[in-house]
Tab-separated table of C-alpha atoms in Angstrom:
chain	number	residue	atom	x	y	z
D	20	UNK	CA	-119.589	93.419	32.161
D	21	UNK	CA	-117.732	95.706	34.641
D	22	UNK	CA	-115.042	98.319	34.472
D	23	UNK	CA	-114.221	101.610	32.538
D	24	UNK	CA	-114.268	99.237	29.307
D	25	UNK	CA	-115.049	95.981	27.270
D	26	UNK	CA	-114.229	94.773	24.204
D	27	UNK	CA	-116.851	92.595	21.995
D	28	UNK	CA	-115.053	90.157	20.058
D	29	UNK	CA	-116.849	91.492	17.013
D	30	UNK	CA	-115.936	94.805	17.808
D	31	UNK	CA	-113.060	96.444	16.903
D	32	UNK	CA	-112.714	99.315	18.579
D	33	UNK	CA	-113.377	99.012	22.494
D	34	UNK	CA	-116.757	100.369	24.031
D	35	UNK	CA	-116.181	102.929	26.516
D	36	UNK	CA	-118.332	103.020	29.494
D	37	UNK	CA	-119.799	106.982	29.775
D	38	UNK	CA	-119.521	107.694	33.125
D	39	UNK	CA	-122.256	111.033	32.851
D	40	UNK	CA	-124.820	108.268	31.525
D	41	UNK	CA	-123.890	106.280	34.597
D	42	UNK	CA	-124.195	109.243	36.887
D	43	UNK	CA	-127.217	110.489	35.242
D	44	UNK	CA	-129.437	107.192	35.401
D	45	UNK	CA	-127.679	106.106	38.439
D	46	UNK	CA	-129.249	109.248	40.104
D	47	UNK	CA	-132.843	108.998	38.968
D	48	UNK	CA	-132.972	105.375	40.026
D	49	UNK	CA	-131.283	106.501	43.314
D	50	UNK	CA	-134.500	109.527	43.436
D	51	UNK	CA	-137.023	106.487	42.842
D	52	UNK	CA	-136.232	104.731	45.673
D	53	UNK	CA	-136.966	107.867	47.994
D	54	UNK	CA	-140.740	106.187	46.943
D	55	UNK	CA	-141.303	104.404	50.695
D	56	UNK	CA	-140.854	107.364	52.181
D	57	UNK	CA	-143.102	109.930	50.017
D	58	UNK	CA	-145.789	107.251	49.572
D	59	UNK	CA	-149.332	108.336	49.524
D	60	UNK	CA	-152.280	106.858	47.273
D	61	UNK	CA	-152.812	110.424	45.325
D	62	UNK	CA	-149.131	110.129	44.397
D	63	UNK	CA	-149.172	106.618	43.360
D	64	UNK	CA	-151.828	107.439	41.092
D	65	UNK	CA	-150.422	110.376	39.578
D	66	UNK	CA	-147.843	107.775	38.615
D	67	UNK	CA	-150.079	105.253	37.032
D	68	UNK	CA	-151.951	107.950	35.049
D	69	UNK	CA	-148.938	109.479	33.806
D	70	UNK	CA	-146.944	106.021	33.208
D	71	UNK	CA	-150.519	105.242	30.948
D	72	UNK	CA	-150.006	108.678	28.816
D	73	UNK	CA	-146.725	108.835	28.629
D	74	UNK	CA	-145.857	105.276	28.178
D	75	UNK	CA	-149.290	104.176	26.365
D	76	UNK	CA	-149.954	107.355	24.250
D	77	UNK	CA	-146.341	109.115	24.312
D	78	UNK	CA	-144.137	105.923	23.496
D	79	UNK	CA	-145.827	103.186	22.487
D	80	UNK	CA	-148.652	104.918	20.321
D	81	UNK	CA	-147.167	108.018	19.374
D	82	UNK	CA	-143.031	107.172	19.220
D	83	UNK	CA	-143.557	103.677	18.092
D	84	UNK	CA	-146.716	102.831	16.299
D	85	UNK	CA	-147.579	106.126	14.227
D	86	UNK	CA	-143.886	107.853	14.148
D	87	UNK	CA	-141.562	104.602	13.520
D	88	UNK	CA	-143.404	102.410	11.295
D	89	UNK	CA	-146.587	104.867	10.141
D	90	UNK	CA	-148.971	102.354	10.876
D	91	UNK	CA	-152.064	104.766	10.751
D	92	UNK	CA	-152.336	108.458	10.302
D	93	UNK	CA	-153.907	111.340	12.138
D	94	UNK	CA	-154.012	114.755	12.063
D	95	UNK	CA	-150.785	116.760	12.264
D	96	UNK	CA	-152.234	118.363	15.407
D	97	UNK	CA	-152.918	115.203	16.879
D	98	UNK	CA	-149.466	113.434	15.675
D	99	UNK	CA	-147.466	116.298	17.223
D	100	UNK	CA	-150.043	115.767	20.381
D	101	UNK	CA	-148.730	112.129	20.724
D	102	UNK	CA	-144.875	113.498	19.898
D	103	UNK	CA	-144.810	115.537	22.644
D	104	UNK	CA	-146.551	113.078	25.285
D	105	UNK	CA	-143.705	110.524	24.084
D	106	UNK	CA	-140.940	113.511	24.954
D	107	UNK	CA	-142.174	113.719	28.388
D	108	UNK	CA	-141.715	110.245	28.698
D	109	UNK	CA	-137.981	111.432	29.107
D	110	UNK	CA	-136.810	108.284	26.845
D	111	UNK	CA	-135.157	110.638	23.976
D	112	UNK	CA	-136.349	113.420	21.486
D	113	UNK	CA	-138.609	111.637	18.734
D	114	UNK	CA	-136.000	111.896	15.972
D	115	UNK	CA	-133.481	109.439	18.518
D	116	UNK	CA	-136.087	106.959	19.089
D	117	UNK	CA	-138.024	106.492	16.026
D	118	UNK	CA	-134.234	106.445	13.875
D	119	UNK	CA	-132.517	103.990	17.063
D	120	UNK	CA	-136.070	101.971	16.532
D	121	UNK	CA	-135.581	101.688	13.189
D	122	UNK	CA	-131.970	100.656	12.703
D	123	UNK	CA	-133.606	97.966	15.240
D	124	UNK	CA	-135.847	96.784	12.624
D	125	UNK	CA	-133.344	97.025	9.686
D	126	UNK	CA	-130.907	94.943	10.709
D	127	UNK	CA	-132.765	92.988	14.261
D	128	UNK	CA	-130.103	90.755	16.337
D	129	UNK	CA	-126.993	92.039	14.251
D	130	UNK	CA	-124.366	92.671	16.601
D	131	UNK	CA	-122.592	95.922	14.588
D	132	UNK	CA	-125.622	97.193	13.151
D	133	UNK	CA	-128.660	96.718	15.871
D	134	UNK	CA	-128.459	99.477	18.537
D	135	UNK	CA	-129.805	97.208	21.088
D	136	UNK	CA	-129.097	93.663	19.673
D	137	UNK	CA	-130.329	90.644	21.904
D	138	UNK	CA	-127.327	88.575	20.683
D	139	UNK	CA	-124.736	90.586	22.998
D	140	UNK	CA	-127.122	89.183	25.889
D	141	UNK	CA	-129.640	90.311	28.212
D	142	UNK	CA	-128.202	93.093	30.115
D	143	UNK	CA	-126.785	94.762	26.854
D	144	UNK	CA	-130.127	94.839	25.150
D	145	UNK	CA	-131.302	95.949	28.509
D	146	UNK	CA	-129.407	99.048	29.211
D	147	UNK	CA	-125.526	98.476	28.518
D	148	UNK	CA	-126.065	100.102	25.212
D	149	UNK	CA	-126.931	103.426	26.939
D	150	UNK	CA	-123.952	102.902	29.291
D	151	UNK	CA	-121.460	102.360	26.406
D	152	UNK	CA	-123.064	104.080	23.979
D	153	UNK	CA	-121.592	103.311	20.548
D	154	UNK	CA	-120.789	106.654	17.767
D	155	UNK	CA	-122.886	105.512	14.977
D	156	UNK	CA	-125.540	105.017	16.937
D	157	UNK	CA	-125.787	108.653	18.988
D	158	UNK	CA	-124.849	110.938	16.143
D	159	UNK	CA	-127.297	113.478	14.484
D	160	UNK	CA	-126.355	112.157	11.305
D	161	UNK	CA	-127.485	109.096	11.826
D	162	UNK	CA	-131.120	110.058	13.360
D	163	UNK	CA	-131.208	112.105	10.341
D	164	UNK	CA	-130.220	109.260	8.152
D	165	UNK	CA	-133.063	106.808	8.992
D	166	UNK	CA	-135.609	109.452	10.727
D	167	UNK	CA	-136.042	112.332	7.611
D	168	UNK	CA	-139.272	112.682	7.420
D	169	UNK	CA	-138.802	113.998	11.487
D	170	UNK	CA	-135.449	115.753	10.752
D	171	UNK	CA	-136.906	117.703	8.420
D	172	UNK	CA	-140.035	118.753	10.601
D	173	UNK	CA	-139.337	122.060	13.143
D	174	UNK	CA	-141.099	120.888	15.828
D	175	UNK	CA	-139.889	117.425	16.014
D	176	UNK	CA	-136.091	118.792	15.788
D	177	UNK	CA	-137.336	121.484	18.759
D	178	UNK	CA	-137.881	118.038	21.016
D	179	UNK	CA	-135.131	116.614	20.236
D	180	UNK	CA	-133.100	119.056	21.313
D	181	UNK	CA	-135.078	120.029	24.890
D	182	UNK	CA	-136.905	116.924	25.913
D	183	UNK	CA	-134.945	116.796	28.608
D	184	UNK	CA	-136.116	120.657	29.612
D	185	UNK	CA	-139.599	119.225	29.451
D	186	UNK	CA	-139.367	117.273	33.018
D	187	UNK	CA	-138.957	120.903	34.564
D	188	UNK	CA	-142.159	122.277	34.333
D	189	UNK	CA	-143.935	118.613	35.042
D	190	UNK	CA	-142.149	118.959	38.015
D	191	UNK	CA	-143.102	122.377	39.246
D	192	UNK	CA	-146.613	121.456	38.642
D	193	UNK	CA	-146.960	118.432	40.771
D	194	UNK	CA	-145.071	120.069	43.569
D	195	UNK	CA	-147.299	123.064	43.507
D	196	UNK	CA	-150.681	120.367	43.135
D	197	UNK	CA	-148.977	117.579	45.694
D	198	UNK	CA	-145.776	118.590	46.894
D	199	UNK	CA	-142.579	116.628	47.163
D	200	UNK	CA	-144.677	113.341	46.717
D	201	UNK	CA	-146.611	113.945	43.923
D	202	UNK	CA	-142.781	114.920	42.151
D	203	UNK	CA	-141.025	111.694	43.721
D	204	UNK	CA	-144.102	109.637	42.097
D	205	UNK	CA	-144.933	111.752	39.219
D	206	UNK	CA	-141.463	112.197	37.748
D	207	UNK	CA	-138.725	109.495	39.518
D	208	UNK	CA	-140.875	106.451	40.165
D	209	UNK	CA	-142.749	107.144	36.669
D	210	UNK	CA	-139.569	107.893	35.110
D	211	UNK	CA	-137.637	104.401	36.131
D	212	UNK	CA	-141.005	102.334	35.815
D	213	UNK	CA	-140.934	103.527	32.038
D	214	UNK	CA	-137.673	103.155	31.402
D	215	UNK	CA	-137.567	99.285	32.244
D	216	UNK	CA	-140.881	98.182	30.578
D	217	UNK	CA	-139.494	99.852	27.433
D	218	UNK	CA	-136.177	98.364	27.852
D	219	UNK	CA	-137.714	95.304	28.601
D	220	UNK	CA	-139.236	95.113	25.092
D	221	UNK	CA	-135.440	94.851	23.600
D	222	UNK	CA	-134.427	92.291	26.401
D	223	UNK	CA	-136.999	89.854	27.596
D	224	UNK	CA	-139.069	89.585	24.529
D	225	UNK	CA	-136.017	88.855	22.167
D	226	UNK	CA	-134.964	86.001	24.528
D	227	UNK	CA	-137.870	84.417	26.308
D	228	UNK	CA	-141.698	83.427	25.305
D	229	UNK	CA	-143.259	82.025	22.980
D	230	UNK	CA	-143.174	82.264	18.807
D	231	UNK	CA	-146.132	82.196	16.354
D	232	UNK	CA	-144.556	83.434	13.352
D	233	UNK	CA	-141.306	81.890	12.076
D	234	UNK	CA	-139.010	84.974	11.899
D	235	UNK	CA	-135.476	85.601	11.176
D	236	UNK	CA	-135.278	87.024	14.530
D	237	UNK	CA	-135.565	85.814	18.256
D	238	UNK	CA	-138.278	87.812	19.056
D	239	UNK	CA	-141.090	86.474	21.042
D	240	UNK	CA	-144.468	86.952	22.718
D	241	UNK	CA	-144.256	87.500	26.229
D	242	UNK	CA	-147.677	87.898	28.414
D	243	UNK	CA	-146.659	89.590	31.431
D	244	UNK	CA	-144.683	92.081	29.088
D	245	UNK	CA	-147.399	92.616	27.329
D	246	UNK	CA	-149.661	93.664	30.649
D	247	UNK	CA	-146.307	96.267	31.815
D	248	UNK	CA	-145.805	97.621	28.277
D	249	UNK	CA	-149.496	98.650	27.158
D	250	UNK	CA	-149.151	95.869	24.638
D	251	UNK	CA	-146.229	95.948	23.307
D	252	UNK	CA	-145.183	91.946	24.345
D	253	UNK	CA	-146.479	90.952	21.510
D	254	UNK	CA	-143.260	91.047	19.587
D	255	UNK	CA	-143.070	88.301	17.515
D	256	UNK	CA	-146.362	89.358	16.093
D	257	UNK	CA	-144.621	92.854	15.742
D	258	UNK	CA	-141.336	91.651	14.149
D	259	UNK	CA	-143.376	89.521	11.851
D	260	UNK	CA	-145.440	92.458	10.467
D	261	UNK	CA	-144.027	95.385	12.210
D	262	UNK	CA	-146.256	97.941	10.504
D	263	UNK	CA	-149.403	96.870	11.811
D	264	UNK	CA	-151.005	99.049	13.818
D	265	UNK	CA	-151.839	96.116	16.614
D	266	UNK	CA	-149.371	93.786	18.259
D	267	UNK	CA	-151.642	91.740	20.162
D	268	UNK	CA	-153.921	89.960	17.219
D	269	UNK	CA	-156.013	86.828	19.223
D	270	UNK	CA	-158.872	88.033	21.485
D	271	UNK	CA	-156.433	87.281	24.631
D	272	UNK	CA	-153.862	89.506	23.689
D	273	UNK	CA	-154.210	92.482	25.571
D	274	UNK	CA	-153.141	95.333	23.448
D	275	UNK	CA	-154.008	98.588	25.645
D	276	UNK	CA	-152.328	101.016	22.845
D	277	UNK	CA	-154.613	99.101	20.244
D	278	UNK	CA	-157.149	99.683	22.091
D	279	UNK	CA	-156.622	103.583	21.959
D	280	UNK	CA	-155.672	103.294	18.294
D	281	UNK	CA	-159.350	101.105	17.772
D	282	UNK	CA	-161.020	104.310	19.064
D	283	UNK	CA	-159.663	106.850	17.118
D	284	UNK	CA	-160.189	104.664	14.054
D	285	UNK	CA	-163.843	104.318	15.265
D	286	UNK	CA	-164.563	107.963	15.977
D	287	UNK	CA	-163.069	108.764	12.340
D	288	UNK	CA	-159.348	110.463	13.567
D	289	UNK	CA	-157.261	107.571	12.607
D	290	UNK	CA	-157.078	106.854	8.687
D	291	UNK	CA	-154.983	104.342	7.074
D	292	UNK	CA	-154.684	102.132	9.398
D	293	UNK	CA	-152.372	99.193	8.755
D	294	UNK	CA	-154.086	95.730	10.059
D	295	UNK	CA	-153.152	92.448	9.891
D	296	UNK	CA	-153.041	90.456	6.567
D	297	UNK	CA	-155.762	88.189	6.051
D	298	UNK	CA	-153.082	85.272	5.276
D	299	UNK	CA	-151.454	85.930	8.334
D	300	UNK	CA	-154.291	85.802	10.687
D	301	UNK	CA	-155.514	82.331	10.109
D	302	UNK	CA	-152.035	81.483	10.997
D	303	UNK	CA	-153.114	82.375	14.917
C-alpha cells in the first residue's frame, strides 16, 4: 500500500496516510540504526534489561495481562508499578492500549471494528494501522468507552496524556551513566526492538503457526514469537481463553511473563489469578 491514500473496499471513507506518524516512527527507526556505530556490550545490555522490564513487566504483564483482561490482581501500588513500566515502553498511555486491545478482542479479524485486524493482511496488522490511523479508533471517547475502569483512575489518565514525556528523563539518565551509547541502546534500539515483537503479536501470530483450540479467529501459536515476546506467541491459547493469566499452558511453552506472574502468586502478591480450565487443559 503506497501513496498519500488507500481505499479498503469495505471502507467507505478513504484512510489517510498521517504523515507526522510517518515522520515520527520513520525517525526513531532511522536513530536505531546509528546502533553499529555506538555499539558496546554495557549498552547492549542496558537494552536487553530494559526490553525485559519494559516489554515483559510494562506491556505484556502490566498493559496486557493484569490491565486488559484482569487476569490476577495485585496491589494498587504494585498495578500502578507495572502501569508505569508499560508507559516507558513508549507504545501508548495505558488507557490507548488496554481500550485498542480490547476492541481487538471484541470483535478479532473484523475489518471495521478490529483496530489491527489480520484480514486487511500482514503489513496492516503490522503497522499500517498506526500509519493510517482510523477516527474511531484514536479518539478519547473511545478509550474511555471500552477502558473505564482506567479513564476514571487519575493516574492512569496522567500517562496517557505524558507517556511520551517519560522517554526524557530515561534518556538523561543513561547519557549521564553511559553516554551517547547507553541512549542509542537504551532508548532507540530498545524502542524499535519493542515495537516489532509487539506488533508482531497482531501480524505473525494471526496468520502463521500452529492451532490447538478451534477458534473463531486465525490466531495461532507461534514458537519463535513466543521466545521475542516474553510469551506472548501463544495466541491461540490466548484467544481461546484470553483471561488467563498464562499463554503458554504445556511444559514447552515458554511463558517468561508467566513466569513473573507464578512468583508473585507464590510469594502471596498476586490474588485471583485466572488459570486455565480444567476441561480445557486435557485438550493439550
Amino acid at each position: 500500500m503506497t501513496g498519500q491514500s488507500f481505499s479498503s473496499a469495505s471502507t467507505e471513507q478513504p484512510l489517510v496516510l498521517n504523515w507526522t506518524n510517518v515522520i515520527f516512527f520513520s525517525t526513531v527507526h532511522l536513530l536505531a540504526l546509528l546502533a553499529p556505530w555506538f555499539f558496546s556490550w554495557s549498552a547492549f545490555g542496558v537494552m536487553l534489561t530494559l526490553h525485559w522490564l519494559f516489554g515483559s513487566l510494562g506491556i505484556c504483564l502490566g498493559y496486557h495481562r493484569l490491565l486488559t483482561h484482569r487476569s490476577f490482581q495485585v496491589p494498587k501500588a504494585l498495578e500502578y508499578t507495572f502501569g508505569f513500566l508499560g508507559a516507558l515502553a513508549m507504545q501508548g498511555g495505558p488507557i490507548f492500549w488496554v481500550a485498542g486491545h480490547r476492541l481487538h478482542h471484541a470483535f478479532t479479524e473484523d475489518v471495521e471494528k478490529d483496530p489491527y485486524s489480520a484480514r486487511r493482511g500482514f503489513w496492516w496488522s503490522h503497522i499500517l494501522w498506526i500509519l493510517y490511523p482510523r477516527d474511531q479508533f484514536f479518539s478519547t471517547d473511545t478509550y474511555y468507552r471500552y477502558a473505564p475502569d482506567l479513564a476514571r483512575d487519575p493516574f492512569y489518565l496522567w500517562l496517557d496524556r505524558y507517556f511520551l514525556l517519560l522517554q526524557l528523563p530515561i534518556g538523561l539518565l543513561l547519557y549521564a551513566i553511559g553516554g551517547w551509547s547507553f541512549v542509542v541502546y537504551g532508548v532507540f534500539v530498545r524502542i524499535v526492538l519493542l515495537w516489532h515483537t509487539t506488533w508482531l503479536i497482531n501480524s505473525a501470530t494471526h496468520l502463521f503457526g500452529n492451532r490447538t483450540f478451534d477458534t473463531e479467529d486465525g490466531s495461532r501459536n507461534l514458537w519463535w514469537i513466543a521466545l521475542l515476546a516474553f510469551g506472548e506467541g501463544w495466541h491461540n491459547n490466548h484467544h481461546a481463553y484470553p483471561n488467563v493469566a498464562k499463554a503458554g499452558w504445556k511444559w514447552w511453552q515458554i511463558d517468561v511473563t508467566w513466569w513473573a506472574i507464578q512468583t508473585l502468586k507464590t510469594l502471596g502478591i498476586a490474588r485471583k489469578v485466572v488459570m486455565p480450565p480444567v476441561q480445557a487443559e486435557s485438550i493439550k
